[in-house]
Amino acid sequence: MAELMMPDSRRCTYFFLYDGSKVQGEGDPTREGICYFYPEKTPIDKQELLCGQLAGVSRCVSELSSSPVRVLRLRHSKFAIKMEEDFFWALGCSADFPTVSMCDLLDQLISLFCFYNGPVRQSYQENSRETLALHWSRYLLYLQTGSTELHHIFSCLRTIDSTHIDPLLLLKAALILQACQRCPLVLAGCILFRGRVVSTQMPPDLTVKVMAHETQTYNKDKKPNGVSSSAPLSRAVTSTTVHLTLSELQDLRSTTVDRESRSHSTPSKDNRPQRTCLSRTLSDTPSTDSHTDLETDSPDTPLKLDGLLSPVLSRGAEQSAARPTVNPLLFQFSESSPSTNRKGPRSGGNEEEDEDDSVLEKSYYYSFHSHGGNTSQADLQGEASPLAEASALENEPSATPMSDRRSGPGCWTPGQEGSPEGRAASRGSRDGRNSGGASLPRVGDKDRAVVPMTLYQHRVKGLVLALLVEPHFQRDTEAMEEVYHSSLASLNGLEAHLRTMAPGPPGPQGPYIFAHYDCIQNTLTTNVSGRAGGDQDHSFVRATSLLHSHFCNSEALQEAIIRSARTAVYATRSVAQETYFLQHGGVVRNSGVPNHQDTAFSLPSKARHRLLKHGVSLL
Amino acid sequence: MSAKTSLLKVILLGDGGVGKSSLMNRYVTNKFDTHLFHTIGVEFLNKDLEVDGHMVTLQIWDTAGQERFRSLRTPFYRGSDCCLLTFSVDDSQSFLNMGNWKKEFIYYADVKEPEKFPFVVLGNKVDVTERQVSTEDARQWCQENGNYPYYETSAKDATNVAVAFEEAVRRVLAMEERTDHLIPTDTVNLHRKPRSATSCCS
């Protein structure tokens, strides 16, 4: 299917992993530290230049500010940065790709690597760089291909087009997963068809990782083996070791059905975040206590200060780094004066903050802006400029640290990382993908620790049942056969159903374009077809990308209209969703001055009306 | 000829809850699960077996008995080699509905010669003590509808299950043999040059 692929230049242009511990002395060549560099054909001296400069700049800034750098901006590109111990990752995109999505991509990439290879340091001790380079390139490819541009903007899961399949089949898939969970060694699972999610019991970020393996095995043995015989268990079944973070594991264990006795350690069970899995299975219907969670902590309205501030009180100092201290209550609608925004909360009520925090916070918003237009951080400009000049890569950008919130953890909502209350409170924005502390600048040992688990996969042609199971499941022949046999017939059937329900040609688009992003399930519904879209499709995607960034950056922003001379896109969001809408045709009465007859103002009601039939309720 | 493995598709039809899935599971995996949920749509399992010297892969299609799953199951009737009409001996309604199942099958499977199509009738759950359908009634129905073989089975204690499926295979093989014999008389050999054609053109 020829989908609306983003030209390569729009997404990851550079990616590298640099190991600072390999380059300690003056004479150590930079290349010693380069573990992986993409594009791999880049001349080594250019690799060295980029690695050396970016690592140097980031190190310097982070030492000055005692907090890690998240984004570096150059004139034509920007880099998402991640520093952990001696490791330094950078992922570069062109300047017009949303920063939020770029940071997501880097986080996903790293956590994907750790999921299959374990901790980075350890895997580089155990494997050659060449082997792991292969893995990095594979993950990079996986995260960037096969999706539409809109999918990349939201970093969302690829799901099957549910408009073309009988909902009963989704139920069937959910029941298969549930039946597997009767085996106590099975934690959770998902069912995928041709690289798309049919049903999952796992949180979205975990599903993405599990899917990576599926996609690879699918591509490897694409030739269907005719009739899937029930006899040899080994042919269709594979198992591989994966590494779950402690929080991921706790999430899975504590929410598995009827498994109270088995959940080993959930000391903080009461204040755990609500699971963010795709609740498509019966087993996942939210329990009553998670409803309470939702009610008490939901940042539905930013006025709920309690929910937002509670993480501060309940969390250790080392985790507070993850909490941008912007108080949504006081956050300005416009971003014209970012420094005010930043300072707002300071005077506004987060009195309990310590000094360390304030330093941390600032450095989130650092970026090197080529135009130097924004001087809101004048106090730091002096130091930063020469640094950036030193980092002249292609354009000798004069650097100005600017407090552009987009460069910071714009997508990080208060207390999101690691904090149960915070996560629950901020689920509306970006929870799920960022869980597990993977993107924490300073993670506690607990968050970095991983537990080996087993990923069991049972393939029936294009259909895959993937289960996260306890490691000793593999040795438990009885349990394995039980799971295999209890699901085989249903998988065969489901595969037959899905195969015959080939998606017909997409119907006429209708007089409007929409995209509906479900933040909880991390899924996207849209009528932007995969095929090469027209002008309006492109403007819609661009507008969506821009508005999505804004939503991520400003907690308080709920509705927005973005317009050009010809068209207008309306966007609205709530805790759980973001919706974007464009109406085709019609005379745009745009006088340039706000005018009640302006057609743009009828967009909200049109969106509400039109999208109802897509199951999107904007009421 | 006999060394070749052929794939035979048999389909289990009957009211919801008569034990179609259990029959399939008992036959293929020799297991009985009391906690089975309604089948949604269709499911199938393969089993390799040898019947009278023929190697056969039996593909057993299990279907949803509930009316609401009708649109999901009917597309899969096509291509069946044999149909196992199933009822439960402790449920007279399931027995009475067999005629409807047969009609539904013939319609959706697009059977060309319904009177010749191999049906096998299974009265399941004979382990249950309170029967509502007597063996005589069942036999009579089979007699009247086309002289179908009838088996009283129990998926729970494995009574007659294998026998019934093997009978289905025999029926299909017998059918095929008959058609095999018919083929030469009905076909036209395209490789032979028709003489008249050449003379006509010249």
Tab-separated table of C-alpha atoms in Angstrom, chain A residues 210-605:
chain	number	residue	atom	x	y	z
A	210	VAL	CA	6.875	-6.376	20.910
A	211	MET	CA	5.788	-5.504	17.393
A	212	ALA	CA	9.344	-4.845	16.321
A	213	HIS	CA	10.158	-8.502	16.657
A	214	GLU	CA	6.991	-9.512	14.898
A	215	THR	CA	7.729	-7.277	11.975
A	216	GLN	CA	11.188	-8.730	11.622
A	217	THR	CA	10.151	-12.332	11.766
A	218	TYR	CA	7.318	-11.598	9.392
A	219	ASN	CA	9.631	-10.079	6.859
A	220	LYS	CA	12.042	-12.941	7.232
A	221	ASP	CA	9.694	-15.778	6.511
A	222	LYS	CA	7.066	-14.206	4.420
A	223	LYS	CA	6.357	-17.339	2.487
A	224	PRO	CA	3.321	-18.876	4.102
A	225	ASN	CA	3.799	-22.486	4.931
A	226	GLY	CA	0.530	-23.593	3.440
A	227	VAL	CA	-1.658	-25.207	5.997
A	228	SER	CA	-0.459	-24.595	9.499
A	229	SER	CA	-0.273	-28.034	10.898
A	230	SER	CA	-0.861	-28.614	14.529
A	231	ALA	CA	1.846	-31.186	14.783
A	232	PRO	CA	5.233	-29.511	15.074
A	233	LEU	CA	5.011	-26.993	17.821
A	234	SER	CA	8.385	-25.591	17.004
A	235	ARG	CA	7.794	-24.479	13.466
A	236	ALA	CA	5.336	-21.725	14.117
A	237	VAL	CA	6.496	-20.838	17.601
A	238	THR	CA	9.504	-18.775	18.559
A	239	SER	CA	10.734	-17.482	21.853
A	240	THR	CA	13.193	-14.750	22.537
A	241	THR	CA	14.524	-13.073	25.636
A	242	VAL	CA	13.405	-9.534	26.246
A	243	HIS	CA	14.067	-7.083	29.039
A	244	LEU	CA	11.321	-5.308	30.869
A	245	THR	CA	11.852	-2.409	33.187
A	246	LEU	CA	10.687	-2.922	36.718
A	247	SER	CA	7.814	-0.553	36.311
A	248	GLU	CA	6.658	-2.226	33.133
A	249	LEU	CA	6.773	-5.543	34.860
A	250	GLN	CA	4.913	-4.286	37.874
A	251	ASP	CA	2.255	-2.854	35.641
A	252	LEU	CA	1.790	-6.174	33.935
A	253	ARG	CA	1.838	-8.244	37.061
A	254	SER	CA	-0.475	-6.109	39.050
A	255	THR	CA	-3.126	-5.944	36.411
A	256	THR	CA	-3.218	-9.456	35.167
A	257	VAL	CA	-6.527	-11.105	35.720
A	258	ASP	CA	-7.085	-13.090	38.870
A	259	ARG	CA	-3.476	-12.910	39.697
A	260	GLU	CA	-3.552	-11.128	43.006
A	261	SER	CA	-1.669	-13.888	44.669
A	262	ARG	CA	0.999	-13.856	42.059
A	263	SER	CA	1.819	-10.196	42.001
A	264	HIS	CA	5.038	-10.305	43.917
A	265	SER	CA	5.842	-6.806	44.807
A	266	THR	CA	3.495	-3.979	44.467
A	267	PRO	CA	4.102	-2.037	47.588
A	268	SER	CA	2.729	1.094	46.067
A	269	LYS	CA	-0.246	-0.621	44.645
A	270	ASP	CA	-2.715	1.870	45.888
A	271	ASN	CA	-1.162	4.768	44.160
A	272	ARG	CA	-0.183	2.980	41.018
A	273	PRO	CA	-1.090	4.612	37.823
A	274	GLN	CA	-3.965	3.278	35.938
A	275	ARG	CA	-2.895	0.936	33.242
A	276	THR	CA	-2.720	2.528	29.913
A	277	CYS	CA	-3.216	-0.528	27.852
A	278	LEU	CA	-5.550	-0.714	24.957
A	279	SER	CA	-8.636	-1.781	26.759
A	280	ARG	CA	-9.898	-3.937	24.050
A	281	THR	CA	-10.026	-7.059	26.051
A	282	LEU	CA	-12.511	-7.864	28.661
A	283	SER	CA	-9.752	-8.471	31.116
A	284	ASP	CA	-8.730	-4.928	30.755
A	285	THR	CA	-11.924	-3.210	31.544
A	286	PRO	CA	-10.792	-0.697	34.052
A	287	SER	CA	-11.236	-1.766	37.600
A	288	THR	CA	-13.078	0.390	39.993
A	289	ASP	CA	-10.010	1.720	41.685
A	290	SER	CA	-8.613	2.941	38.454
A	291	HIS	CA	-11.754	4.886	37.958
A	292	THR	CA	-11.117	6.589	41.205
A	293	ASP	CA	-7.649	7.302	40.012
A	294	LEU	CA	-9.033	8.934	37.019
A	295	GLU	CA	-11.386	11.065	38.916
A	296	THR	CA	-9.034	12.279	41.505
A	297	ASP	CA	-5.969	12.777	39.451
A	298	SER	CA	-7.262	13.602	36.076
A	299	PRO	CA	-5.949	16.894	34.895
A	300	ASP	CA	-9.073	17.301	32.937
A	301	THR	CA	-9.103	20.806	34.030
A	302	PRO	CA	-5.820	22.408	34.770
A	303	LEU	CA	-7.331	23.936	37.815
A	304	LYS	CA	-6.848	20.724	39.708
A	305	LEU	CA	-3.769	21.824	41.480
A	306	ASP	CA	-3.831	19.069	44.012
A	307	GLY	CA	-3.381	16.350	41.495
A	308	LEU	CA	-0.590	18.150	39.830
A	309	LEU	CA	1.326	19.088	42.853
A	310	SER	CA	1.016	15.932	44.781
A	311	PRO	CA	3.890	14.246	42.998
A	312	VAL	CA	6.183	16.856	44.349
A	313	LEU	CA	5.368	15.925	47.840
A	314	SER	CA	5.510	12.250	47.393
A	315	ARG	CA	8.577	11.841	45.358
A	316	GLY	CA	12.237	11.588	45.931
A	317	ALA	CA	14.458	14.417	44.930
A	318	GLU	CA	16.131	12.548	42.161
A	319	GLN	CA	12.889	12.120	40.367
A	320	SER	CA	11.762	15.644	40.552
A	321	ALA	CA	13.996	16.334	37.623
A	322	ALA	CA	11.343	14.948	35.428
A	323	ARG	CA	8.829	17.462	36.457
A	324	PRO	CA	8.720	20.631	34.516
A	325	THR	CA	7.553	23.105	36.985
A	326	VAL	CA	5.214	24.939	34.773
A	327	ASN	CA	1.997	25.280	36.524
A	328	PRO	CA	-0.729	24.857	33.966
A	329	LEU	CA	-2.856	27.220	35.888
A	330	LEU	CA	-0.530	30.024	35.157
A	331	PHE	CA	0.801	28.957	31.882
A	332	GLN	CA	0.247	31.507	29.239
A	333	PHE	CA	-1.786	30.772	26.240
A	334	SER	CA	0.682	32.266	23.874
A	335	GLU	CA	4.301	31.495	23.853
A	336	SER	CA	5.425	34.925	23.138
A	337	SER	CA	7.171	35.378	26.403
A	338	PRO	CA	8.526	32.052	27.377
A	339	SER	CA	10.572	33.370	30.210
A	340	THR	CA	7.488	34.630	31.847
A	341	ASN	CA	5.907	31.302	31.416
A	342	ARG	CA	8.765	29.670	32.996
A	343	LYS	CA	8.953	31.995	35.839
A	344	GLY	CA	5.262	32.065	36.322
A	345	PRO	CA	4.973	28.987	38.420
A	346	ARG	CA	7.874	30.020	40.502
A	347	SER	CA	5.987	32.885	41.887
A	348	GLY	CA	2.777	31.042	41.458
A	349	GLY	CA	2.923	28.449	44.111
A	350	ASN	CA	5.571	25.799	43.738
A	351	GLU	CA	7.291	27.150	46.755
A	352	GLU	CA	8.491	23.802	47.867
A	353	GLU	CA	10.878	23.551	45.026
A	354	ASP	CA	14.507	23.368	45.812
A	355	GLU	CA	17.339	25.109	44.120
A	356	ASP	CA	18.390	22.082	42.219
A	357	ASP	CA	15.097	21.921	40.518
A	358	SER	CA	15.216	25.377	39.217
A	359	VAL	CA	18.529	24.731	37.595
A	360	LEU	CA	17.320	21.550	36.105
A	361	GLU	CA	14.323	23.172	34.768
A	362	LYS	CA	16.164	25.853	32.945
A	363	SER	CA	18.383	23.542	31.101
A	364	TYR	CA	15.483	21.702	29.660
A	365	TYR	CA	14.703	24.640	27.625
A	366	TYR	CA	18.099	25.190	26.239
A	367	SER	CA	18.554	24.930	22.622
A	368	PHE	CA	20.872	26.417	20.165
A	369	HIS	CA	18.920	28.589	17.957
A	370	SER	CA	20.565	29.689	14.828
A	371	HIS	CA	18.787	32.946	14.528
A	372	GLY	CA	19.551	34.086	17.953
A	373	GLY	CA	16.373	35.990	17.978
A	374	ASN	CA	15.218	34.975	21.362
A	375	THR	CA	17.240	36.362	24.156
A	376	SER	CA	15.010	35.565	26.981
A	377	GLN	CA	17.813	33.888	28.801
A	378	ALA	CA	20.201	36.710	28.532
A	379	ASP	CA	21.979	35.718	31.655
A	380	LEU	CA	23.233	32.597	30.042
A	381	GLN	CA	23.743	33.805	26.581
A	382	GLY	CA	27.261	34.875	27.175
A	383	GLU	CA	28.422	31.425	28.011
A	384	ALA	CA	26.451	29.626	25.426
A	385	SER	CA	27.288	31.544	22.331
A	386	PRO	CA	30.917	30.607	22.051
A	387	LEU	CA	30.003	27.054	22.703
A	388	ALA	CA	27.685	26.923	19.830
A	389	GLU	CA	30.147	28.617	17.621
A	390	ALA	CA	32.542	25.912	18.494
A	391	SER	CA	29.943	23.468	17.509
A	392	ALA	CA	29.697	24.956	14.087
A	393	LEU	CA	28.746	22.011	12.026
A	394	GLU	CA	27.502	23.252	8.804
A	395	ASN	CA	26.358	26.745	9.335
A	396	GLU	CA	28.319	28.163	12.168
A	397	PRO	CA	25.196	28.911	14.032
A	398	SER	CA	25.413	31.574	16.582
A	399	ALA	CA	23.842	30.067	19.540
A	400	THR	CA	21.354	31.435	21.857
A	401	PRO	CA	19.927	29.317	24.496
A	402	MET	CA	16.333	29.954	24.279
A	403	SER	CA	13.587	28.975	26.479
A	404	ASP	CA	11.476	27.587	23.761
A	405	ARG	CA	9.335	25.157	25.512
A	406	ARG	CA	9.328	22.925	22.513
A	407	SER	CA	12.955	22.220	23.026
A	408	GLY	CA	12.284	21.195	26.529
A	409	PRO	CA	10.229	18.365	27.709
A	410	GLY	CA	7.267	19.974	26.196
A	411	CYS	CA	5.625	16.667	26.091
A	412	TRP	CA	6.440	15.974	29.669
A	413	THR	CA	3.638	16.858	31.807
A	414	PRO	CA	3.998	17.515	35.460
A	415	GLY	CA	5.373	14.661	37.399
A	416	GLN	CA	4.814	12.304	34.610
A	417	GLU	CA	7.806	10.109	34.795
A	418	GLY	CA	7.839	7.392	37.278
A	419	SER	CA	5.456	8.993	39.618
A	420	PRO	CA	2.239	7.132	39.911
A	421	GLU	CA	0.165	10.130	40.695
A	422	GLY	CA	1.853	12.158	38.130
A	423	ARG	CA	1.395	9.608	35.472
A	424	ALA	CA	-2.199	9.198	36.206
A	425	ALA	CA	-2.580	12.893	36.280
A	426	SER	CA	-0.915	13.475	33.013
A	427	ARG	CA	-2.149	10.537	31.105
A	428	GLY	CA	-4.004	12.932	28.983
A	429	SER	CA	-0.876	14.127	27.382
A	430	ARG	CA	1.720	11.604	26.703
A	431	ASP	CA	1.671	8.826	29.151
A	432	GLY	CA	2.465	5.367	28.071
A	433	ARG	CA	5.393	5.933	25.859
A	434	ASN	CA	7.361	7.761	28.419
A	435	SER	CA	6.742	5.414	31.243
A	436	GLY	CA	9.377	3.346	32.785
A	437	GLY	CA	11.753	6.167	33.288
A	438	ALA	CA	13.452	5.550	30.014
A	439	SER	CA	13.618	9.197	29.309
A	440	LEU	CA	14.378	10.360	32.767
A	441	PRO	CA	17.425	12.496	32.802
A	442	ARG	CA	18.467	11.065	36.079
A	443	VAL	CA	16.935	7.763	36.593
A	444	GLY	CA	17.059	5.939	39.801
A	445	ASP	CA	18.603	2.509	39.741
A	446	LYS	CA	15.192	1.041	39.995
A	447	ASP	CA	14.143	2.537	36.722
A	448	ARG	CA	17.197	1.469	34.882
A	449	ALA	CA	17.109	-2.081	36.129
A	450	VAL	CA	15.629	-4.546	33.729
A	451	VAL	CA	14.235	-7.989	34.256
A	452	PRO	CA	14.650	-10.677	31.646
A	453	MET	CA	11.377	-12.083	30.400
A	454	THR	CA	10.453	-14.178	27.424
A	455	LEU	CA	8.579	-13.114	24.365
A	456	TYR	CA	6.643	-16.051	22.979
A	457	GLN	CA	5.376	-15.789	19.445
A	458	HIS	CA	3.030	-18.038	17.626
A	459	ARG	CA	2.608	-17.261	13.982
A	460	VAL	CA	-0.224	-18.347	11.735
A	461	LYS	CA	0.628	-16.866	8.371
A	462	GLY	CA	0.102	-13.134	8.688
A	463	LEU	CA	-1.284	-13.402	12.186
A	464	VAL	CA	0.874	-13.426	15.290
A	465	LEU	CA	0.074	-14.132	18.872
A	466	ALA	CA	2.785	-12.513	20.993
A	467	LEU	CA	2.867	-13.207	24.705
A	468	LEU	CA	5.123	-11.896	27.408
A	469	VAL	CA	5.752	-14.883	29.618
A	470	GLU	CA	7.843	-15.725	32.639
A	471	PRO	CA	11.256	-17.021	31.572
A	472	HIS	CA	10.659	-20.559	32.792
A	473	PHE	CA	7.624	-20.873	30.552
A	474	GLN	CA	9.958	-22.167	27.853
A	475	ARG	CA	11.012	-25.075	29.979
A	476	ASP	CA	7.486	-25.851	31.053
A	477	THR	CA	6.452	-28.076	28.176
A	478	GLU	CA	3.051	-28.679	29.630
A	479	ALA	CA	2.227	-25.007	29.981
A	480	MET	CA	3.544	-24.278	26.541
A	481	GLU	CA	1.491	-26.983	24.908
A	482	GLU	CA	-1.541	-25.866	26.824
A	483	VAL	CA	-1.215	-22.322	25.558
A	484	TYR	CA	-0.412	-23.507	22.080
A	485	HIS	CA	-3.299	-25.893	21.739
A	486	SER	CA	-5.857	-23.730	23.428
A	487	SER	CA	-5.213	-20.904	21.009
A	488	LEU	CA	-4.367	-22.663	17.769
A	489	ALA	CA	-7.871	-23.217	16.434
A	490	SER	CA	-8.952	-19.690	17.231
A	491	LEU	CA	-5.840	-18.218	15.684
A	492	ASN	CA	-6.396	-20.253	12.541
A	493	GLY	CA	-9.933	-18.985	12.403
A	494	LEU	CA	-9.068	-15.384	13.136
A	495	GLU	CA	-6.419	-15.458	10.454
A	496	ALA	CA	-8.920	-16.814	7.957
A	497	HIS	CA	-11.412	-14.110	8.895
A	498	LEU	CA	-8.946	-11.257	8.703
A	499	ARG	CA	-7.460	-12.467	5.470
A	500	THR	CA	-10.821	-12.623	3.761
A	501	MET	CA	-11.825	-9.229	5.060
A	502	ALA	CA	-9.417	-7.501	2.769
A	503	PRO	CA	-9.870	-3.815	3.162
A	504	GLY	CA	-11.729	-2.533	0.183
A	505	PRO	CA	-10.700	0.635	-1.506
A	506	PRO	CA	-11.115	3.495	0.901
A	507	GLY	CA	-14.398	5.194	0.347
A	508	PRO	CA	-14.639	8.760	-0.798
A	509	GLN	CA	-13.015	10.975	1.721
A	510	GLY	CA	-15.984	13.223	2.148
A	511	PRO	CA	-15.893	16.958	2.326
A	512	TYR	CA	-13.528	17.044	5.260
A	513	ILE	CA	-10.299	15.634	6.636
A	514	PHE	CA	-9.837	14.586	10.199
A	515	ALA	CA	-7.371	12.917	12.508
A	516	HIS	CA	-8.283	11.684	15.916
A	517	TYR	CA	-5.535	10.718	18.303
A	518	ASP	CA	-6.326	8.640	21.355
A	519	CYS	CA	-3.659	9.466	23.917
A	520	ILE	CA	-4.544	6.581	26.177
A	521	GLN	CA	-4.423	3.803	23.656
A	522	ASN	CA	-1.917	5.675	21.547
A	523	THR	CA	-3.889	5.097	18.409
A	524	LEU	CA	-4.921	7.216	15.500
A	525	THR	CA	-8.126	7.306	13.485
A	526	THR	CA	-8.047	9.320	10.324
A	527	ASN	CA	-9.516	9.593	6.883
A	528	VAL	CA	-6.308	10.880	5.400
A	529	SER	CA	-5.780	8.047	3.019
A	530	GLY	CA	-2.455	6.436	2.539
A	531	ARG	CA	-2.365	7.378	-1.073
A	532	ALA	CA	-0.562	10.430	-2.239
A	533	GLY	CA	-2.699	13.146	-0.889
A	534	GLY	CA	-3.560	16.420	-2.419
A	535	ASP	CA	-2.437	19.820	-1.369
A	536	GLN	CA	-4.971	19.992	1.351
A	537	ASP	CA	-3.852	16.698	2.810
A	538	HIS	CA	-0.386	18.081	3.078
A	539	SER	CA	-1.447	21.323	4.647
A	540	PHE	CA	-3.589	19.340	7.016
A	541	VAL	CA	-0.682	17.169	8.070
A	542	ARG	CA	1.517	20.187	8.546
A	543	ALA	CA	-1.087	21.982	10.567
A	544	THR	CA	-1.654	18.902	12.662
A	545	SER	CA	2.020	18.570	13.331
A	546	LEU	CA	2.230	22.163	14.464
A	547	LEU	CA	-0.872	22.021	16.621
A	548	HIS	CA	0.157	18.765	18.189
A	549	SER	CA	3.403	20.380	19.283
A	550	HIS	CA	1.482	23.226	20.771
A	551	PHE	CA	-0.825	20.917	22.644
A	552	CYS	CA	2.132	19.079	24.063
A	553	ASN	CA	3.775	22.265	25.100
A	554	SER	CA	0.927	24.039	26.686
A	555	GLU	CA	-1.163	22.174	29.149
A	556	ALA	CA	-3.858	24.777	29.156
A	557	LEU	CA	-4.400	24.899	25.440
A	558	GLN	CA	-7.601	23.125	24.563
A	559	GLU	CA	-8.803	24.441	21.253
A	560	ALA	CA	-7.054	26.105	18.400
A	561	ILE	CA	-7.617	27.077	14.807
A	562	ILE	CA	-4.722	27.426	12.470
A	563	ARG	CA	-5.286	28.928	9.077
A	564	SER	CA	-3.794	29.934	5.815
A	565	ALA	CA	-5.383	32.153	3.225
A	566	ARG	CA	-7.198	29.216	1.732
A	567	THR	CA	-8.007	26.877	4.506
A	568	ALA	CA	-8.330	26.412	8.227
A	569	VAL	CA	-7.721	23.496	10.565
A	570	TYR	CA	-9.538	23.213	13.832
A	571	ALA	CA	-8.028	21.267	16.701
A	572	THR	CA	-9.336	20.365	20.078
A	573	ARG	CA	-8.034	18.184	22.835
A	574	SER	CA	-9.027	16.712	26.122
A	575	VAL	CA	-7.190	14.578	28.605
A	576	ALA	CA	-7.662	11.516	26.495
A	577	GLN	CA	-7.700	12.699	22.932
A	578	GLU	CA	-6.666	15.165	20.307
A	579	THR	CA	-8.803	15.840	17.277
A	580	TYR	CA	-7.943	17.741	14.122
A	581	PHE	CA	-10.450	18.778	11.513
A	582	LEU	CA	-10.394	20.469	8.148
A	583	GLN	CA	-13.444	21.302	6.077
A	584	HIS	CA	-13.036	21.213	2.320
A	585	GLY	CA	-14.475	23.765	0.023
A	586	GLY	CA	-16.717	26.525	1.071
A	587	VAL	CA	-15.856	30.133	0.684
A	588	VAL	CA	-13.355	31.144	3.243
A	589	ARG	CA	-14.499	34.475	4.418
A	590	ASN	CA	-11.355	35.651	5.929
A	591	SER	CA	-11.129	39.329	6.342
A	592	GLY	CA	-7.935	39.288	8.281
A	593	VAL	CA	-9.692	40.786	11.219
A	594	PRO	CA	-11.670	38.641	13.620
A	595	ASN	CA	-15.146	38.551	12.274
A	596	HIS	CA	-18.098	36.552	13.472
A	597	GLN	CA	-18.955	35.583	9.912
A	598	ASP	CA	-15.572	34.036	9.445
A	599	THR	CA	-16.133	30.452	8.314
A	600	ALA	CA	-13.382	29.254	10.567
A	601	PHE	CA	-15.610	29.822	13.546
A	602	SER	CA	-18.110	27.304	12.279
A	603	LEU	CA	-15.467	24.605	12.271
A	604	PRO	CA	-15.967	23.423	15.849
A	605	SER	CA	-19.636	22.683	15.325
